[in-house]
Amino acid sequence: MNKKRILVYIIGLLVLALGLVLNTKAALGVSPIISVAYCLSEITGISFADMTFLEYTVLVILEVIVHIVDYSKKENAKRPIKNIKKVLVSDVLQIVLSVVFTRFVGLFANLIPDFGQSGYMVRISVLALAIVCTGVGAAMSLDVRIVPNPGDGIVQALADHFGKEVGFTKNCFDLLNVCITTTLGLFIIHRVIGIGIGTLMAVLFVGRVVACFNRFFKKKIEALI
């Protein structure tokens, strides 16, 4: 495998992990995809990195189930799976990726200070940087087509299963995560945790950052494949 491709992939994961952590540190609401993990981390006291790994493991299991169902009913599948073994290997490798990725998350979470007591403009600036990093990191790690982040992998699996566009499926999945996070907070400790303006901004603008990055750099990255 091309060394430059691997380097871009690793840098992308690092930047993505940095973006997700900065989103939490801005104290304006976390990214939807990790809102459930953040909420449960705050409730249980389990580290954010470890809870994110648990969430990603659940997403991979769901992804495997969706792929097996699609393969077993490939005659009626919206987008039939031709090589189930290759797909399932890619799914399982996402768990290995999650171990590495969540260690990056834990490292950045320990190194970066909380900005909850900082001025509003400082927190908005941190949030803006978080959105840029999340979008750029996601684009870099996806464009090289190695192993997707579980959050992206489950969205792709669901999009294929229902025959919908990835963007639409992503929005629905984000909304589902926000609903789950809100429900957990209200039922367990009677308040919402992790949902705020930062969550909304992430939903609206991370995709735009991905699109902008790909417009200028995707062809250059694909040339490495």
mmCIF file of C-alpha atoms in Angstrom:
data_model
loop_
_atom_site.group_PDB
_atom_site.id
_atom_site.type_symbol
_atom_site.label_atom_id
_atom_site.label_comp_id
_atom_site.label_asym_id
_atom_site.label_seq_id
_atom_site.Cartn_x
_atom_site.Cartn_y
_atom_site.Cartn_z
ATOM 1 C CA MET A 1 0.000 0.000 0.000
ATOM 2 C CA ASN A 2 1.234 3.486 -0.900
ATOM 3 C CA LYS A 3 3.049 5.061 2.085
ATOM 4 C CA LYS A 4 1.734 8.539 1.221
ATOM 5 C CA ARG A 5 -1.794 7.165 1.259
ATOM 6 C CA ILE A 6 -1.284 5.690 4.732
ATOM 7 C CA LEU A 7 0.240 8.966 5.952
ATOM 8 C CA VAL A 8 -2.758 10.971 4.714
ATOM 9 C CA TYR A 9 -5.062 8.459 6.415
ATOM 10 C CA ILE A 10 -3.276 8.716 9.778
ATOM 11 C CA ILE A 11 -3.129 12.518 9.615
ATOM 12 C CA GLY A 12 -6.841 12.539 8.774
ATOM 13 C CA LEU A 13 -7.671 10.433 11.829
ATOM 14 C CA LEU A 14 -5.571 12.683 14.058
ATOM 15 C CA VAL A 15 -7.250 15.835 12.748
ATOM 16 C CA LEU A 16 -10.699 14.226 13.069
ATOM 17 C CA ALA A 17 -10.017 13.189 16.683
ATOM 18 C CA LEU A 18 -8.772 16.708 17.431
ATOM 19 C CA GLY A 19 -11.934 18.192 15.952
ATOM 20 C CA LEU A 20 -14.256 15.977 17.986
ATOM 21 C CA VAL A 21 -12.415 16.776 21.220
ATOM 22 C CA LEU A 22 -12.348 20.525 20.511
ATOM 23 C CA ASN A 23 -16.094 20.338 19.954
ATOM 24 C CA THR A 24 -16.567 18.989 23.475
ATOM 25 C CA LYS A 25 -14.069 21.431 25.012
ATOM 26 C CA ALA A 26 -15.939 24.448 23.608
ATOM 27 C CA ALA A 27 -18.815 23.531 25.965
ATOM 28 C CA LEU A 28 -21.419 24.552 23.403
ATOM 29 C CA GLY A 29 -22.681 21.069 22.556
ATOM 30 C CA VAL A 30 -20.841 18.127 21.032
ATOM 31 C CA SER A 31 -20.913 16.605 17.557
ATOM 32 C CA PRO A 32 -24.070 14.466 17.044
ATOM 33 C CA ILE A 33 -22.174 11.277 16.207
ATOM 34 C CA ILE A 34 -20.449 11.231 19.610
ATOM 35 C CA SER A 35 -23.208 12.882 21.645
ATOM 36 C CA VAL A 36 -24.426 9.531 23.013
ATOM 37 C CA ALA A 37 -20.921 8.553 24.125
ATOM 38 C CA TYR A 38 -20.345 11.986 25.686
ATOM 39 C CA CYS A 39 -23.663 11.877 27.558
ATOM 40 C CA LEU A 40 -23.028 8.380 28.944
ATOM 41 C CA SER A 41 -19.470 9.359 29.858
ATOM 42 C CA GLU A 42 -20.745 12.286 31.922
ATOM 43 C CA ILE A 43 -23.389 10.113 33.592
ATOM 44 C CA THR A 44 -21.255 7.050 34.368
ATOM 45 C CA GLY A 45 -17.833 8.612 34.910
ATOM 46 C CA ILE A 46 -16.274 6.330 32.282
ATOM 47 C CA SER A 47 -13.712 8.205 30.205
ATOM 48 C CA PHE A 48 -14.963 9.848 27.019
ATOM 49 C CA ALA A 49 -12.436 7.860 24.934
ATOM 50 C CA ASP A 50 -13.527 4.500 26.387
ATOM 51 C CA MET A 51 -17.218 5.304 25.998
ATOM 52 C CA THR A 52 -16.619 6.379 22.392
ATOM 53 C CA PHE A 53 -14.946 3.009 21.762
ATOM 54 C CA LEU A 54 -17.963 1.201 23.218
ATOM 55 C CA GLU A 55 -20.302 3.221 21.028
ATOM 56 C CA TYR A 56 -18.199 2.534 17.933
ATOM 57 C CA THR A 57 -18.193 -1.196 18.734
ATOM 58 C CA VAL A 58 -22.000 -1.179 18.854
ATOM 59 C CA LEU A 59 -22.113 0.680 15.525
ATOM 60 C CA VAL A 60 -19.825 -1.908 13.913
ATOM 61 C CA ILE A 61 -22.031 -4.749 15.205
ATOM 62 C CA LEU A 62 -25.079 -3.025 13.715
ATOM 63 C CA GLU A 63 -23.182 -2.522 10.463
ATOM 64 C CA VAL A 64 -22.328 -6.244 10.297
ATOM 65 C CA ILE A 65 -25.992 -7.140 10.874
ATOM 66 C CA VAL A 66 -27.147 -4.787 8.113
ATOM 67 C CA HIS A 67 -24.593 -6.213 5.671
ATOM 68 C CA ILE A 68 -25.534 -9.827 6.475
ATOM 69 C CA VAL A 69 -29.235 -9.034 6.024
ATOM 70 C CA ASP A 70 -28.543 -7.286 2.715
ATOM 71 C CA TYR A 71 -26.455 -10.206 1.475
ATOM 72 C CA SER A 72 -29.045 -12.808 2.504
ATOM 73 C CA LYS A 73 -31.681 -10.858 0.584
ATOM 74 C CA LYS A 74 -29.453 -9.682 -2.251
ATOM 75 C CA GLU A 75 -32.149 -10.380 -4.832
ATOM 76 C CA ASN A 76 -34.254 -7.591 -3.321
ATOM 77 C CA ALA A 77 -31.423 -5.399 -1.963
ATOM 78 C CA LYS A 78 -31.241 -1.792 -3.101
ATOM 79 C CA ARG A 79 -27.488 -2.165 -3.622
ATOM 80 C CA PRO A 80 -26.516 -5.875 -3.618
ATOM 81 C CA ILE A 81 -23.317 -7.007 -1.874
ATOM 82 C CA LYS A 82 -21.129 -9.090 -4.174
ATOM 83 C CA ASN A 83 -18.326 -10.121 -1.799
ATOM 84 C CA ILE A 84 -19.654 -10.530 1.731
ATOM 85 C CA LYS A 85 -16.327 -11.758 3.150
ATOM 86 C CA LYS A 86 -14.506 -8.622 1.999
ATOM 87 C CA VAL A 87 -17.249 -6.415 3.414
ATOM 88 C CA LEU A 88 -17.275 -8.166 6.805
ATOM 89 C CA VAL A 89 -13.478 -8.017 7.082
ATOM 90 C CA SER A 90 -13.677 -4.269 6.472
ATOM 91 C CA ASP A 91 -16.370 -4.042 9.166
ATOM 92 C CA VAL A 92 -14.279 -5.914 11.748
ATOM 93 C CA LEU A 93 -11.215 -3.821 10.950
ATOM 94 C CA GLN A 94 -13.229 -0.789 12.020
ATOM 95 C CA ILE A 95 -13.035 -2.074 15.600
ATOM 96 C CA VAL A 96 -9.232 -2.160 15.332
ATOM 97 C CA LEU A 97 -9.380 1.369 13.919
ATOM 98 C CA SER A 98 -11.618 2.392 16.834
ATOM 99 C CA VAL A 99 -8.999 1.278 19.364
ATOM 100 C CA VAL A 100 -6.398 3.529 17.752
ATOM 101 C CA PHE A 101 -8.789 6.400 17.046
ATOM 102 C CA THR A 102 -10.217 6.555 20.568
ATOM 103 C CA ARG A 103 -6.672 6.598 21.989
ATOM 104 C CA PHE A 104 -6.108 9.736 19.918
ATOM 105 C CA VAL A 105 -9.332 11.115 21.393
ATOM 106 C CA GLY A 106 -8.162 10.311 24.926
ATOM 107 C CA LEU A 107 -4.777 11.922 24.310
ATOM 108 C CA PHE A 108 -6.278 15.167 23.019
ATOM 109 C CA ALA A 109 -8.921 15.176 25.780
ATOM 110 C CA ASN A 110 -6.135 15.104 28.388
ATOM 111 C CA LEU A 111 -3.969 17.715 26.674
ATOM 112 C CA ILE A 112 -6.568 20.314 25.684
ATOM 113 C CA PRO A 113 -8.066 22.460 28.460
ATOM 114 C CA ASP A 114 -11.796 23.039 28.908
ATOM 115 C CA PHE A 115 -13.092 26.366 27.622
ATOM 116 C CA GLY A 116 -16.376 26.263 29.511
ATOM 117 C CA GLN A 117 -15.393 29.219 31.715
ATOM 118 C CA SER A 118 -13.909 31.245 28.863
ATOM 119 C CA GLY A 119 -15.636 34.124 27.094
ATOM 120 C CA TYR A 120 -18.342 33.371 24.564
ATOM 121 C CA MET A 121 -16.251 34.536 21.593
ATOM 122 C CA VAL A 122 -13.389 32.278 22.656
ATOM 123 C CA ARG A 123 -15.734 29.300 22.820
ATOM 124 C CA ILE A 124 -17.226 30.160 19.416
ATOM 125 C CA SER A 125 -13.693 30.335 17.983
ATOM 126 C CA VAL A 126 -12.852 26.926 19.451
ATOM 127 C CA LEU A 127 -16.100 25.561 18.013
ATOM 128 C CA ALA A 128 -15.278 26.967 14.567
ATOM 129 C CA LEU A 129 -11.839 25.339 14.690
ATOM 130 C CA ALA A 130 -13.469 22.090 15.815
ATOM 131 C CA ILE A 131 -15.842 22.086 12.836
ATOM 132 C CA VAL A 132 -13.006 22.749 10.398
ATOM 133 C CA CYS A 133 -10.850 19.986 11.903
ATOM 134 C CA THR A 134 -13.745 17.510 11.965
ATOM 135 C CA GLY A 135 -14.607 18.175 8.325
ATOM 136 C CA VAL A 136 -11.017 18.098 7.070
ATOM 137 C CA GLY A 137 -10.156 15.002 9.100
ATOM 138 C CA ALA A 138 -13.246 13.140 7.925
ATOM 139 C CA ALA A 139 -12.560 14.036 4.291
ATOM 140 C CA MET A 140 -8.900 12.989 4.448
ATOM 141 C CA SER A 141 -9.596 9.640 6.129
ATOM 142 C CA LEU A 142 -12.474 8.809 3.772
ATOM 143 C CA ASP A 143 -10.863 9.935 0.518
ATOM 144 C CA VAL A 144 -8.022 7.401 0.761
ATOM 145 C CA ARG A 145 -10.581 4.558 1.033
ATOM 146 C CA ILE A 146 -8.835 2.357 3.575
ATOM 147 C CA VAL A 147 -11.080 1.597 6.583
ATOM 148 C CA PRO A 148 -13.902 4.029 7.392
ATOM 149 C CA ASN A 149 -14.560 5.429 10.824
ATOM 150 C CA PRO A 150 -17.475 3.414 12.338
ATOM 151 C CA GLY A 151 -19.653 6.529 12.404
ATOM 152 C CA ASP A 152 -19.209 6.904 8.642
ATOM 153 C CA GLY A 153 -19.362 3.149 8.035
ATOM 154 C CA ILE A 154 -22.806 2.698 9.606
ATOM 155 C CA VAL A 155 -24.181 5.655 7.653
ATOM 156 C CA GLN A 156 -22.924 4.142 4.383
ATOM 157 C CA ALA A 157 -24.380 0.737 5.309
ATOM 158 C CA LEU A 158 -27.779 2.246 6.107
ATOM 159 C CA ALA A 159 -27.736 4.357 2.937
ATOM 160 C CA ASP A 160 -27.094 1.221 0.867
ATOM 161 C CA HIS A 161 -29.739 -0.752 2.760
ATOM 162 C CA PHE A 162 -32.500 1.803 2.244
ATOM 163 C CA GLY A 163 -31.294 3.013 -1.141
ATOM 164 C CA LYS A 164 -30.973 6.617 0.052
ATOM 165 C CA GLU A 165 -28.320 9.257 -0.493
ATOM 166 C CA VAL A 166 -25.485 9.290 2.059
ATOM 167 C CA GLY A 167 -26.105 12.958 2.897
ATOM 168 C CA PHE A 168 -29.778 12.365 3.690
ATOM 169 C CA THR A 169 -28.948 9.234 5.702
ATOM 170 C CA LYS A 170 -26.276 11.164 7.613
ATOM 171 C CA ASN A 171 -28.791 13.847 8.590
ATOM 172 C CA CYS A 172 -31.291 11.210 9.758
ATOM 173 C CA PHE A 173 -28.603 9.379 11.722
ATOM 174 C CA ASP A 174 -27.444 12.615 13.367
ATOM 175 C CA LEU A 175 -31.033 13.384 14.352
ATOM 176 C CA LEU A 176 -31.407 9.888 15.809
ATOM 177 C CA ASN A 177 -28.267 10.372 17.911
ATOM 178 C CA VAL A 178 -29.508 13.724 19.195
ATOM 179 C CA CYS A 179 -32.854 12.152 20.155
ATOM 180 C CA ILE A 180 -31.137 9.259 21.962
ATOM 181 C CA THR A 181 -28.798 11.634 23.816
ATOM 182 C CA THR A 182 -31.662 13.904 24.852
ATOM 183 C CA THR A 183 -33.759 10.960 26.032
ATOM 184 C CA LEU A 184 -30.904 9.434 28.063
ATOM 185 C CA GLY A 185 -30.182 12.738 29.785
ATOM 186 C CA LEU A 186 -33.798 13.518 30.632
ATOM 187 C CA PHE A 187 -34.662 10.044 31.902
ATOM 188 C CA ILE A 188 -31.483 9.332 33.883
ATOM 189 C CA ILE A 189 -30.472 12.693 35.381
ATOM 190 C CA HIS A 190 -33.414 14.858 34.276
ATOM 191 C CA ARG A 191 -31.398 17.270 32.136
ATOM 192 C CA VAL A 192 -29.945 17.358 28.641
ATOM 193 C CA ILE A 193 -26.198 16.753 28.325
ATOM 194 C CA GLY A 194 -24.020 17.537 25.311
ATOM 195 C CA ILE A 195 -26.688 19.079 23.066
ATOM 196 C CA GLY A 196 -26.371 22.767 22.220
ATOM 197 C CA ILE A 197 -25.597 25.278 19.536
ATOM 198 C CA GLY A 198 -22.340 23.443 18.827
ATOM 199 C CA THR A 199 -24.347 20.321 17.932
ATOM 200 C CA LEU A 200 -26.486 22.276 15.479
ATOM 201 C CA MET A 201 -23.456 24.020 13.974
ATOM 202 C CA ALA A 202 -21.738 20.657 13.487
ATOM 203 C CA VAL A 203 -24.798 19.284 11.677
ATOM 204 C CA LEU A 204 -24.964 22.327 9.400
ATOM 205 C CA PHE A 205 -21.314 22.976 8.614
ATOM 206 C CA VAL A 206 -19.156 19.836 8.928
ATOM 207 C CA GLY A 207 -20.577 18.555 5.663
ATOM 208 C CA ARG A 208 -19.844 21.900 3.999
ATOM 209 C CA VAL A 209 -16.237 21.722 5.180
ATOM 210 C CA VAL A 210 -15.948 18.210 3.745
ATOM 211 C CA ALA A 211 -17.352 19.402 0.415
ATOM 212 C CA CYS A 212 -15.040 22.419 0.310
ATOM 213 C CA PHE A 213 -11.961 20.329 1.151
ATOM 214 C CA ASN A 214 -12.833 17.738 -1.475
ATOM 215 C CA ARG A 215 -13.322 20.414 -4.103
ATOM 216 C CA PHE A 216 -9.712 21.515 -3.788
ATOM 217 C CA PHE A 217 -7.878 18.404 -2.590
ATOM 218 C CA LYS A 218 -9.840 15.210 -3.346
ATOM 219 C CA LYS A 219 -8.304 14.654 -6.784
ATOM 220 C CA LYS A 220 -4.814 15.080 -5.364
ATOM 221 C CA ILE A 221 -5.533 12.551 -2.621
ATOM 222 C CA GLU A 222 -7.144 10.092 -5.040
ATOM 223 C CA ALA A 223 -4.001 10.272 -7.149
ATOM 224 C CA LEU A 224 -2.287 8.472 -4.256
ATOM 225 C CA ILE A 225 -4.611 5.459 -4.557
#
